[in-house]
Amino acid sequence: MRISVIGCGYLGAVHAAAMAKLGHDVIGIDVDERKIDDLQASKAPFFEPGLTELLSEVQGSGSLSFSTNIADAADADVHFLCVGTPQRKGENAADLRYVDAGFRAIAEQIKPGALIAGKSTVPVGTAARLAAELSVLQPGAMLAWNPEFLREGHAVQDTLSPDRLIYGIPDGPQGQRALELLDDVYRQILDADTPRLTMGYETAELVKTSANSFLATKISFINAMAEICEATGADVKVLADSIGLDDRIGRKFLNAGVGFGGGCLPKDIRAFMARAGELGADQALTFLREVDAINMRRRERVVELIREELGGSLLGKRITVLGAAFKPNSDDVRDSPALSVGAQLQLLGAIVTMTDPEALANARMRFPELQYEQNLEEAIGGAEALVLLTEWKQFTEADPVAWAQLVSVPLIVDGRNALDIDKWREAGWHVKAMGRP
Ligand code: UGA
């Protein structure tokens, strides 16, 4: 099939490459020329394991191209809308300007019988509004909402082998035709027995926002338990292992620490609350305010913990923050807890060095005033405290005996509960972990 992907960021670039891998003829469109130049040269414009290899593979076979000109997408059968929906400045609601712009640009080009499939995370009600616009702009074209659940760091695998496919489609013959087109796109994935659920637009939009809200709630739940553990001397990791064995609860997303960040969970729960307010259903989601508050408290808590461990003052203390990305295997620093804690420590007078295997360039753009060091040995040399905030394996699998020779004080605060504490203590380190005695 001929497929276009509008927006080539973390979602769209991977989606475009994955659709080509499924055997389609794909064109990726983005307004950012540098990004398109990179992609055309099979260079991933961000760090995502496996993406560069996939881009080279599919571009070698001629099934994937990129352009900044939306007219080049006009003859596609299916157009995937993959643009960002960031938080609106100074508000909680989602900023839909890229969705609207991308949608209108393609709606002007689309041929009759073709489909626009929205993948961006949007407030419930957006698809119905866009479908109404499309029925005026190009009555012969169709709209579906087909949310994406990929995780950064696992994006290629998640796109090619998703847990489920969600189709938000209208009733009637147009919906039927949209379903057939999406089934043709995802034939290989469906043949692997991937569950596929069809529903109305609103439910499809809500599947995405409620899934992210549930994940955020799960993380904040265990972080709330970490607060209780800190107040009682209990151990949140043992607690999570124990309750996680109940398969109704499950162990995944019960890792307590500095909390969630990134370009999705924080802004998605806020946009969801804002949308519920507009719908007069704000009471239903007031608990998400608490989820957000628990999460943000963890950042303050880790700063407090470091201050306590350093004898009550951060002034002039040399602290190395291990990690800048919002999670490992990503160079994404959007709402990164690591970066926000690093900046906070600096504001409180510490001399902060940030190190991260992939995210330093992005971090530097966001907080140019912080000090960055790529070389790990240089970064930790002479430190009076290390703080682990992104659990890259370069940090969690480090040799504590060797590291003890490099730092000036063998003190480490584990903000992700990712270290083998016994091993570090045996090597002479003072280890402080969040929610653990
Ligand atoms: C999240 C969802 O997991 C994806 O399903 C969704 O498609 C995506 O948002 C999106 O909306 O596009 P992602 O933002 O890549 O994916 O990252 P997650 O793996 O969900 O992690 C989010 C944050 O939670 C990270 O900062 C991570 O360190 C933190 N986290 C995760 C915890 O603090 N504890 C855990 O147990 C798990």
CSV table of C-alpha atoms and ligand atoms in Angstrom, one decimal:
chain,number,residue,atom,x,y,z
A,1,MET,CA,0.0,0.0,0.0
A,2,ARG,CA,1.0,3.6,-0.4
A,3,ILE,CA,1.3,5.2,3.0
A,4,SER,CA,2.3,8.6,4.2
A,5,VAL,CA,3.3,9.5,7.7
A,6,ILE,CA,2.8,13.2,8.7
A,7,GLY,CA,5.2,14.2,11.5
A,8,CYS,CA,8.6,12.3,11.8
A,9,GLY,CA,9.3,12.7,15.6
A,10,TYR,CA,9.7,9.9,18.1
A,11,LEU,CA,6.4,8.4,17.0
A,12,GLY,CA,6.3,9.1,13.2
A,13,ALA,CA,9.9,8.3,12.3
A,14,VAL,CA,9.6,4.8,13.9
A,15,HIS,CA,6.1,4.3,12.4
A,16,ALA,CA,7.3,5.2,8.9
A,17,ALA,CA,10.2,2.8,9.1
A,18,ALA,CA,8.0,0.1,10.6
A,19,MET,CA,5.4,0.4,7.9
A,20,ALA,CA,8.1,0.1,5.2
A,21,LYS,CA,9.3,-3.0,7.0
A,22,LEU,CA,5.8,-4.4,6.7
A,23,GLY,CA,6.2,-4.2,2.9
A,24,HIS,CA,4.4,-0.8,2.2
A,25,ASP,CA,5.6,2.0,0.1
A,26,VAL,CA,6.1,4.8,2.6
A,27,ILE,CA,6.7,8.6,2.5
A,28,GLY,CA,7.5,10.4,5.7
A,29,ILE,CA,6.7,14.2,5.8
A,30,ASP,CA,7.9,16.8,8.3
A,31,VAL,CA,8.3,20.5,8.2
A,32,ASP,CA,11.8,20.3,9.9
A,33,GLU,CA,14.3,20.1,7.0
A,34,ARG,CA,17.2,19.0,9.2
A,35,LYS,CA,15.2,16.0,10.5
A,36,ILE,CA,14.2,15.1,6.9
A,37,ASP,CA,17.8,15.4,5.7
A,38,ASP,CA,18.9,13.1,8.5
A,39,LEU,CA,16.2,10.6,7.8
A,40,GLN,CA,16.9,10.6,4.1
A,41,ALA,CA,20.5,9.7,5.0
A,42,SER,CA,19.2,6.8,7.1
A,43,LYS,CA,20.3,8.7,10.2
A,44,ALA,CA,17.8,8.6,13.1
A,45,PRO,CA,17.3,12.2,14.3
A,46,PHE,CA,17.2,10.9,17.9
A,47,PHE,CA,18.5,7.9,19.9
A,48,GLU,CA,16.3,4.9,19.6
A,49,PRO,CA,17.8,1.4,19.6
A,50,GLY,CA,17.4,-0.4,16.3
A,51,LEU,CA,16.0,2.6,14.4
A,52,THR,CA,19.1,3.4,12.3
A,53,GLU,CA,19.5,-0.2,11.3
A,54,LEU,CA,15.8,-0.4,10.3
A,55,LEU,CA,16.0,2.9,8.3
A,56,SER,CA,19.0,1.6,6.4
A,57,GLU,CA,17.4,-1.7,5.7
A,58,VAL,CA,14.1,-0.3,4.3
A,59,GLN,CA,15.7,2.6,2.5
A,60,GLY,CA,18.1,0.2,0.8
A,61,SER,CA,15.1,-1.5,-0.6
A,62,GLY,CA,13.6,1.8,-1.9
A,63,SER,CA,10.4,1.5,0.1
A,64,LEU,CA,10.9,4.5,2.3
A,65,SER,CA,11.4,8.1,1.4
A,66,PHE,CA,11.1,11.5,3.1
A,67,SER,CA,10.0,15.0,2.1
A,68,THR,CA,9.2,18.4,3.5
A,69,ASN,CA,6.5,18.8,0.8
A,70,ILE,CA,3.1,17.5,1.8
A,71,ALA,CA,2.1,17.4,-1.9
A,72,ASP,CA,4.4,14.4,-2.2
A,73,ALA,CA,2.0,12.5,0.0
A,74,ALA,CA,-1.1,13.2,-2.1
A,75,ASP,CA,-1.5,9.8,-3.7
A,76,ALA,CA,-1.2,7.7,-0.6
A,77,ASP,CA,-4.0,5.3,0.4
A,78,VAL,CA,-3.5,5.8,4.1
A,79,HIS,CA,-2.1,8.9,5.9
A,80,PHE,CA,-0.9,8.5,9.4
A,81,LEU,CA,-1.0,11.7,11.5
A,82,CYS,CA,1.9,11.4,14.0
A,83,VAL,CA,2.5,15.0,15.1
A,84,GLY,CA,3.1,16.0,18.7
A,85,THR,CA,0.5,17.2,21.2
A,86,PRO,CA,2.6,19.1,23.8
A,87,GLN,CA,1.2,20.8,26.9
A,88,ARG,CA,-0.1,24.3,26.1
A,89,LYS,CA,2.1,27.0,27.5
A,90,GLY,CA,0.9,28.1,30.9
A,91,GLU,CA,-2.0,25.6,30.9
A,92,ASN,CA,-2.7,21.9,31.4
A,93,ALA,CA,-4.6,21.4,28.2
A,94,ALA,CA,-3.0,19.8,25.1
A,95,ASP,CA,-1.8,22.1,22.3
A,96,LEU,CA,-3.5,20.9,19.2
A,97,ARG,CA,-2.0,23.3,16.7
A,98,TYR,CA,0.2,20.7,15.1
A,99,VAL,CA,-2.6,18.2,14.8
A,100,ASP,CA,-4.9,20.8,13.2
A,101,ALA,CA,-2.1,22.0,10.8
A,102,GLY,CA,-1.1,18.5,9.8
A,103,PHE,CA,-4.7,17.4,9.4
A,104,ARG,CA,-5.6,20.4,7.2
A,105,ALA,CA,-2.5,20.2,5.1
A,106,ILE,CA,-3.2,16.5,4.2
A,107,ALA,CA,-7.0,17.0,3.9
A,108,GLU,CA,-6.3,19.5,1.1
A,109,GLN,CA,-4.3,16.9,-0.8
A,110,ILE,CA,-6.1,13.6,0.0
A,111,LYS,CA,-7.7,11.7,-2.8
A,112,PRO,CA,-11.2,10.3,-2.6
A,113,GLY,CA,-11.4,6.9,-0.9
A,114,ALA,CA,-8.2,7.4,1.1
A,115,LEU,CA,-7.9,7.4,4.9
A,116,ILE,CA,-6.4,9.6,7.5
A,117,ALA,CA,-5.5,7.6,10.6
A,118,GLY,CA,-4.7,9.7,13.6
A,119,LYS,CA,-2.0,8.3,15.9
A,120,SER,CA,-1.3,11.4,18.0
A,121,THR,CA,-2.6,11.4,21.6
A,122,VAL,CA,-5.5,13.8,21.6
A,123,PRO,CA,-8.2,15.0,23.9
A,124,VAL,CA,-11.4,13.0,23.5
A,125,GLY,CA,-13.7,14.7,21.0
A,126,THR,CA,-10.9,15.7,18.6
A,127,ALA,CA,-11.5,12.9,16.1
A,128,ALA,CA,-15.2,13.7,15.8
A,129,ARG,CA,-14.4,17.4,15.2
A,130,LEU,CA,-11.8,16.5,12.5
A,131,ALA,CA,-14.1,14.0,10.8
A,132,ALA,CA,-16.8,16.8,10.5
A,133,GLU,CA,-14.1,19.0,8.9
A,134,LEU,CA,-13.1,16.3,6.5
A,135,SER,CA,-16.6,15.7,5.4
A,136,VAL,CA,-16.6,19.2,4.1
A,137,LEU,CA,-13.0,19.4,2.7
A,138,GLN,CA,-13.0,16.0,1.0
A,139,PRO,CA,-16.3,14.1,1.5
A,140,GLY,CA,-14.9,11.0,-0.2
A,141,ALA,CA,-12.1,10.5,2.3
A,142,MET,CA,-12.3,8.9,5.7
A,143,LEU,CA,-10.9,9.4,9.2
A,144,ALA,CA,-9.9,6.7,11.8
A,145,TRP,CA,-8.3,7.1,15.2
A,146,ASN,CA,-5.6,4.5,15.7
A,147,PRO,CA,-3.7,5.3,18.9
A,148,GLU,CA,-0.1,4.2,19.4
A,149,PHE,CA,1.3,2.6,22.6
A,150,LEU,CA,5.0,2.4,21.8
A,151,ARG,CA,7.5,3.1,24.6
A,152,GLU,CA,10.6,5.1,23.8
A,153,GLY,CA,13.6,2.8,24.0
A,154,HIS,CA,11.5,-0.1,22.7
A,155,ALA,CA,9.7,1.7,19.9
A,156,VAL,CA,10.7,-0.5,16.9
A,157,GLN,CA,9.7,-3.7,18.7
A,158,ASP,CA,6.5,-2.1,20.1
A,159,THR,CA,5.4,-0.9,16.7
A,160,LEU,CA,6.1,-4.1,14.9
A,161,SER,CA,4.7,-6.4,17.6
A,162,PRO,CA,2.1,-4.3,19.6
A,163,ASP,CA,0.0,-5.7,22.4
A,164,ARG,CA,-3.1,-4.7,20.5
A,165,LEU,CA,-4.4,-2.6,17.6
A,166,ILE,CA,-7.1,-0.1,18.4
A,167,TYR,CA,-9.3,1.2,15.6
A,168,GLY,CA,-11.6,4.2,16.3
A,169,ILE,CA,-14.0,4.3,13.3
A,170,PRO,CA,-17.4,5.7,12.5
A,171,ASP,CA,-20.5,3.6,11.9
A,172,GLY,CA,-21.6,2.7,8.4
A,173,PRO,CA,-19.9,2.0,5.1
A,174,GLN,CA,-17.1,4.6,5.6
A,175,GLY,CA,-16.2,3.0,8.9
A,176,GLN,CA,-16.2,-0.5,7.2
A,177,ARG,CA,-13.9,0.8,4.5
A,178,ALA,CA,-11.6,2.4,7.0
A,179,LEU,CA,-11.4,-0.9,8.9
A,180,GLU,CA,-10.5,-2.8,5.7
A,181,LEU,CA,-7.8,-0.3,4.9
A,182,LEU,CA,-6.3,-0.5,8.4
A,183,ASP,CA,-6.4,-4.3,8.3
A,184,ASP,CA,-4.5,-4.2,5.0
A,185,VAL,CA,-1.9,-2.0,6.5
A,186,TYR,CA,-1.5,-4.2,9.6
A,187,ARG,CA,-2.0,-7.6,7.8
A,188,GLN,CA,1.3,-9.1,9.0
A,189,ILE,CA,0.7,-7.9,12.6
A,190,LEU,CA,-2.9,-9.3,12.6
A,191,ASP,CA,-1.6,-12.6,11.1
A,192,ALA,CA,0.6,-12.9,14.3
A,193,ASP,CA,-2.7,-13.1,16.3
A,194,THR,CA,-2.5,-9.6,17.7
A,195,PRO,CA,-5.8,-8.6,19.2
A,196,ARG,CA,-7.6,-5.9,17.2
A,197,LEU,CA,-10.5,-4.0,18.7
A,198,THR,CA,-12.9,-1.7,16.9
A,199,MET,CA,-14.9,1.1,18.5
A,200,GLY,CA,-16.1,4.6,18.1
A,201,TYR,CA,-13.7,7.6,18.0
A,202,GLU,CA,-14.3,8.7,21.6
A,203,THR,CA,-13.5,5.2,23.0
A,204,ALA,CA,-10.3,4.9,20.9
A,205,GLU,CA,-9.1,8.3,22.1
A,206,LEU,CA,-9.9,7.4,25.7
A,207,VAL,CA,-8.1,4.0,25.4
A,208,LYS,CA,-4.8,5.9,25.0
A,209,THR,CA,-5.3,8.6,27.6
A,210,SER,CA,-6.7,6.1,30.2
A,211,ALA,CA,-3.9,3.6,29.5
A,212,ASN,CA,-1.3,6.3,30.2
A,213,SER,CA,-3.2,7.6,33.3
A,214,PHE,CA,-3.3,4.0,34.7
A,215,LEU,CA,0.4,3.6,34.2
A,216,ALA,CA,1.0,7.0,35.9
A,217,THR,CA,-1.3,6.0,38.7
A,218,LYS,CA,0.5,2.7,39.2
A,219,ILE,CA,3.9,4.5,39.5
A,220,SER,CA,2.5,7.1,41.9
A,221,PHE,CA,0.9,4.4,43.9
A,222,ILE,CA,4.2,2.7,44.6
A,223,ASN,CA,5.8,6.1,45.2
A,224,ALA,CA,3.2,6.9,47.8
A,225,MET,CA,4.0,3.6,49.4
A,226,ALA,CA,7.7,4.7,49.3
A,227,GLU,CA,6.7,7.7,51.3
A,228,ILE,CA,5.1,5.4,53.9
A,229,CYS,CA,8.1,3.1,53.9
A,230,GLU,CA,10.4,6.1,54.5
A,231,ALA,CA,8.2,7.1,57.5
A,232,THR,CA,8.2,3.6,58.9
A,233,GLY,CA,11.5,2.0,58.0
A,234,ALA,CA,9.9,-0.5,55.6
A,235,ASP,CA,11.4,-1.4,52.2
A,236,VAL,CA,9.4,-0.4,49.1
A,237,LYS,CA,11.3,-2.7,46.8
A,238,VAL,CA,10.5,-5.8,48.9
A,239,LEU,CA,6.9,-4.5,49.1
A,240,ALA,CA,6.6,-4.1,45.3
A,241,ASP,CA,8.1,-7.6,44.7
A,242,SER,CA,5.6,-9.0,47.2
A,243,ILE,CA,2.4,-7.4,46.0
A,244,GLY,CA,3.5,-7.7,42.4
A,245,LEU,CA,3.4,-11.5,42.7
A,246,ASP,CA,-0.4,-11.2,42.8
A,247,ASP,CA,-1.1,-11.4,39.1
A,248,ARG,CA,-4.1,-9.1,39.5
A,249,ILE,CA,-1.5,-6.4,40.5
A,250,GLY,CA,1.6,-7.4,38.5
A,251,ARG,CA,5.2,-6.3,39.2
A,252,LYS,CA,5.6,-4.1,36.1
A,253,PHE,CA,5.5,-0.3,36.6
A,254,LEU,CA,5.9,-0.7,40.4
A,255,ASN,CA,9.5,0.7,40.5
A,256,ALA,CA,9.6,3.4,43.1
A,257,GLY,CA,12.1,6.2,42.8
A,258,VAL,CA,12.2,9.7,41.4
A,259,GLY,CA,9.0,9.2,39.5
A,260,PHE,CA,7.8,9.5,35.9
A,261,GLY,CA,8.7,12.0,33.3
A,262,GLY,CA,9.0,12.2,29.5
A,263,GLY,CA,6.9,13.7,26.7
A,264,CYS,CA,3.8,11.6,27.5
A,265,LEU,CA,2.7,10.6,31.0
A,266,PRO,CA,3.0,14.0,32.7
A,267,LYS,CA,1.4,16.0,30.0
A,268,ASP,CA,-1.2,13.3,29.1
A,269,ILE,CA,-2.6,13.2,32.7
A,270,ARG,CA,-2.8,17.0,32.8
A,271,ALA,CA,-4.5,17.3,29.4
A,272,PHE,CA,-6.9,14.5,30.5
A,273,MET,CA,-7.9,16.5,33.6
A,274,ALA,CA,-8.3,19.7,31.6
A,275,ARG,CA,-10.5,17.9,29.1
A,276,ALA,CA,-12.6,16.3,31.9
A,277,GLY,CA,-13.1,19.9,33.2
A,278,GLU,CA,-14.4,21.1,29.8
A,279,LEU,CA,-16.8,18.1,29.7
A,280,GLY,CA,-18.1,18.9,33.2
A,281,ALA,CA,-16.7,15.6,34.5
A,282,ASP,CA,-13.7,17.0,36.4
A,283,GLN,CA,-14.6,15.1,39.6
A,284,ALA,CA,-13.9,11.8,37.9
A,285,LEU,CA,-10.3,12.7,37.5
A,286,THR,CA,-9.4,14.7,40.6
A,287,PHE,CA,-7.3,11.7,41.7
A,288,LEU,CA,-5.0,12.4,38.8
A,289,ARG,CA,-4.1,15.7,40.5
A,290,GLU,CA,-2.8,13.6,43.4
A,291,VAL,CA,-1.0,11.3,41.1
A,292,ASP,CA,0.8,14.3,39.6
A,293,ALA,CA,1.5,15.8,43.1
A,294,ILE,CA,3.0,12.5,44.4
A,295,ASN,CA,5.1,12.3,41.3
A,296,MET,CA,6.5,15.9,41.7
A,297,ARG,CA,7.1,15.4,45.4
A,298,ARG,CA,9.6,12.6,44.6
A,299,ARG,CA,11.8,15.1,42.9
A,300,GLU,CA,11.8,17.3,46.0
A,301,ARG,CA,12.3,14.3,48.2
A,302,VAL,CA,15.5,13.1,46.4
A,303,VAL,CA,17.0,16.6,46.7
A,304,GLU,CA,16.2,16.6,50.4
A,305,LEU,CA,17.7,13.1,50.8
A,306,ILE,CA,21.0,14.3,49.2
A,307,ARG,CA,21.0,17.4,51.4
A,308,GLU,CA,20.5,15.2,54.5
A,309,GLU,CA,23.3,12.8,53.4
A,310,LEU,CA,25.6,15.8,52.9
A,311,GLY,CA,25.2,17.0,56.4
A,312,GLY,CA,22.4,19.6,55.8
A,313,SER,CA,23.9,21.9,53.1
A,314,LEU,CA,24.4,21.6,49.4
A,315,LEU,CA,26.5,24.7,49.1
A,316,GLY,CA,29.7,24.1,47.2
A,317,LYS,CA,29.2,20.3,47.2
A,318,ARG,CA,30.5,18.5,44.1
A,319,ILE,CA,27.6,16.3,43.0
A,320,THR,CA,27.5,14.1,39.9
A,321,VAL,CA,24.1,13.2,38.5
A,322,LEU,CA,24.1,9.9,36.7
A,323,GLY,CA,21.5,10.3,33.9
A,324,ALA,CA,19.8,13.2,32.1
A,325,ALA,CA,17.3,11.3,30.0
A,326,PHE,CA,13.8,10.7,31.4
A,327,LYS,CA,14.5,7.0,31.2
A,328,PRO,CA,17.3,4.7,29.9
A,329,ASN,CA,17.8,3.9,26.2
A,330,SER,CA,16.4,7.3,25.2
A,331,ASP,CA,18.0,10.7,24.6
A,332,ASP,CA,14.7,12.4,25.4
A,333,VAL,CA,14.9,15.0,28.2
A,334,ARG,CA,11.3,16.3,28.1
A,335,ASP,CA,10.2,16.7,31.7
A,336,SER,CA,13.1,14.5,32.8
A,337,PRO,CA,13.2,14.0,36.6
A,338,ALA,CA,17.0,13.7,36.3
A,339,LEU,CA,17.4,17.0,34.6
A,340,SER,CA,15.0,18.8,36.9
A,341,VAL,CA,16.7,17.4,40.0
A,342,GLY,CA,20.1,18.4,38.6
A,343,ALA,CA,18.9,21.9,38.0
A,344,GLN,CA,17.4,22.1,41.5
A,345,LEU,CA,20.7,20.9,43.1
A,346,GLN,CA,22.5,23.6,41.2
A,347,LEU,CA,20.1,26.3,42.3
A,348,LEU,CA,20.6,25.3,45.9
A,349,GLY,CA,24.4,25.9,45.6
A,350,ALA,CA,25.8,22.5,44.6
A,351,ILE,CA,28.4,22.2,41.8
A,352,VAL,CA,26.6,19.8,39.6
A,353,THR,CA,28.0,17.6,36.8
A,354,MET,CA,25.5,15.8,34.7
A,355,THR,CA,26.5,12.7,32.7
A,356,ASP,CA,24.5,10.5,30.4
A,357,PRO,CA,25.4,8.2,27.5
A,358,GLU,CA,23.1,9.7,24.9
A,359,ALA,CA,21.1,12.7,26.3
A,360,LEU,CA,23.7,15.4,27.0
A,361,ALA,CA,23.2,17.4,23.8
A,362,ASN,CA,19.5,17.7,24.4
A,363,ALA,CA,20.0,18.4,28.1
A,364,ARG,CA,22.5,21.2,27.3
A,365,MET,CA,19.9,22.8,25.0
A,366,ARG,CA,17.4,22.8,27.8
A,367,PHE,CA,19.6,23.8,30.8
A,368,PRO,CA,22.8,25.4,29.3
A,369,GLU,CA,23.9,26.6,32.7
A,370,LEU,CA,24.5,23.1,34.0
A,371,GLN,CA,27.9,21.3,33.6
A,372,TYR,CA,27.9,18.3,31.3
A,373,GLU,CA,30.6,15.6,31.0
A,374,GLN,CA,30.2,12.6,28.6
A,375,ASN,CA,33.2,10.7,29.9
A,376,LEU,CA,32.0,8.8,32.9
A,377,GLU,CA,35.3,8.6,34.7
A,378,GLU,CA,35.8,12.3,34.3
A,379,ALA,CA,32.3,13.0,35.4
A,380,ILE,CA,32.5,11.1,38.7
A,381,GLY,CA,36.1,12.0,39.5
A,382,GLY,CA,36.4,13.9,42.8
A,383,ALA,CA,32.6,13.8,43.4
A,384,GLU,CA,31.4,14.2,47.0
A,385,ALA,CA,28.1,12.4,46.1
A,386,LEU,CA,26.7,10.5,43.1
A,387,VAL,CA,23.0,10.5,42.4
A,388,LEU,CA,21.6,7.8,40.1
A,389,LEU,CA,18.5,9.2,38.4
A,390,THR,CA,18.3,7.3,35.0
A,391,GLU,CA,19.0,3.6,35.2
A,392,TRP,CA,21.3,3.2,32.2
A,393,LYS,CA,23.2,-0.1,32.5
A,394,GLN,CA,26.5,1.8,32.2
A,395,PHE,CA,25.6,3.0,35.7
A,396,THR,CA,23.7,0.1,37.3
A,397,GLU,CA,26.4,-2.4,36.1
A,398,ALA,CA,29.3,-0.2,37.1
A,399,ASP,CA,32.1,-1.7,39.3
A,400,PRO,CA,31.7,-0.1,42.7
A,401,VAL,CA,35.2,-1.0,43.7
A,402,ALA,CA,36.7,0.9,40.7
A,403,TRP,CA,34.4,3.8,41.2
A,404,ALA,CA,35.3,4.1,44.9
A,405,GLN,CA,38.8,5.0,43.7
A,406,LEU,CA,37.6,7.8,41.5
A,407,VAL,CA,35.2,9.8,43.8
A,408,SER,CA,36.3,11.8,46.8
A,409,VAL,CA,33.5,10.5,49.0
A,410,PRO,CA,31.9,7.1,48.3
A,411,LEU,CA,28.3,8.2,48.7
A,412,ILE,CA,25.6,7.3,46.3
A,413,VAL,CA,21.9,8.1,46.3
A,414,ASP,CA,19.9,5.6,44.2
A,415,GLY,CA,16.9,7.5,42.9
A,416,ARG,CA,15.7,4.5,40.8
A,417,ASN,CA,16.2,1.6,43.2
A,418,ALA,CA,18.3,0.1,40.5
A,419,LEU,CA,21.6,-0.7,42.3
A,420,ASP,CA,22.6,-4.0,43.9
A,421,ILE,CA,22.9,-2.3,47.3
A,422,ASP,CA,24.8,-5.1,49.1
A,423,LYS,CA,27.5,-5.1,46.4
A,424,TRP,CA,28.0,-1.3,46.7
A,425,ARG,CA,28.1,-1.4,50.5
A,426,GLU,CA,30.6,-4.3,50.4
A,427,ALA,CA,32.8,-2.0,48.2
A,428,GLY,CA,32.8,0.6,51.0
A,429,TRP,CA,30.0,2.9,49.7
A,430,HIS,CA,27.4,4.6,51.7
A,431,VAL,CA,24.2,3.9,49.8
A,432,LYS,CA,20.9,5.7,50.3
A,433,ALA,CA,17.9,4.5,48.2
A,434,MET,CA,14.4,6.0,48.0
A,435,GLY,CA,11.8,4.2,50.1
A,436,ARG,CA,14.3,1.7,51.5
A,437,PRO,CA,15.9,1.6,54.9
B,1,UGA,C1,4.6,5.9,27.7
B,1,UGA,C2,3.7,4.6,27.7
B,1,UGA,O1,4.4,3.6,28.5
B,1,UGA,C3,3.5,4.1,26.3
B,1,UGA,O2,2.7,3.0,26.3
B,1,UGA,C4,2.9,5.3,25.5
B,1,UGA,O3,2.7,4.9,24.1
B,1,UGA,C5,3.8,6.5,25.5
B,1,UGA,O4,4.0,6.9,26.9
B,1,UGA,C6,3.1,7.6,24.7
B,1,UGA,O5,2.1,8.1,25.2
B,1,UGA,O6,3.6,7.9,23.6
B,1,UGA,P1,7.2,6.4,27.5
B,1,UGA,O7,6.9,7.8,27.8
B,1,UGA,O8,8.2,6.0,26.4
B,1,UGA,O9,5.9,5.5,27.2
B,1,UGA,O10,7.9,5.8,28.8
B,1,UGA,P2,7.5,4.8,30.0
B,1,UGA,O11,8.3,3.5,29.8
B,1,UGA,O12,6.0,4.6,30.2
B,1,UGA,O13,8.1,5.5,31.3
B,1,UGA,C7,7.6,6.8,31.7
B,1,UGA,C8,8.3,7.2,32.9
B,1,UGA,O14,7.9,6.5,34.0
B,1,UGA,C9,9.8,7.2,32.9
B,1,UGA,O15,10.3,8.4,33.4
B,1,UGA,C10,10.2,6.0,33.7
B,1,UGA,O16,11.4,6.1,34.3
B,1,UGA,C11,9.1,6.1,34.8
B,1,UGA,N1,8.8,4.8,35.5
B,1,UGA,C12,8.4,3.7,34.7
B,1,UGA,C13,8.9,4.7,36.8
B,1,UGA,O17,9.3,5.7,37.5
B,1,UGA,N2,8.6,3.5,37.4
B,1,UGA,C14,8.2,2.4,36.7
B,1,UGA,O18,7.9,1.4,37.4
B,1,UGA,C15,8.1,2.5,35.4
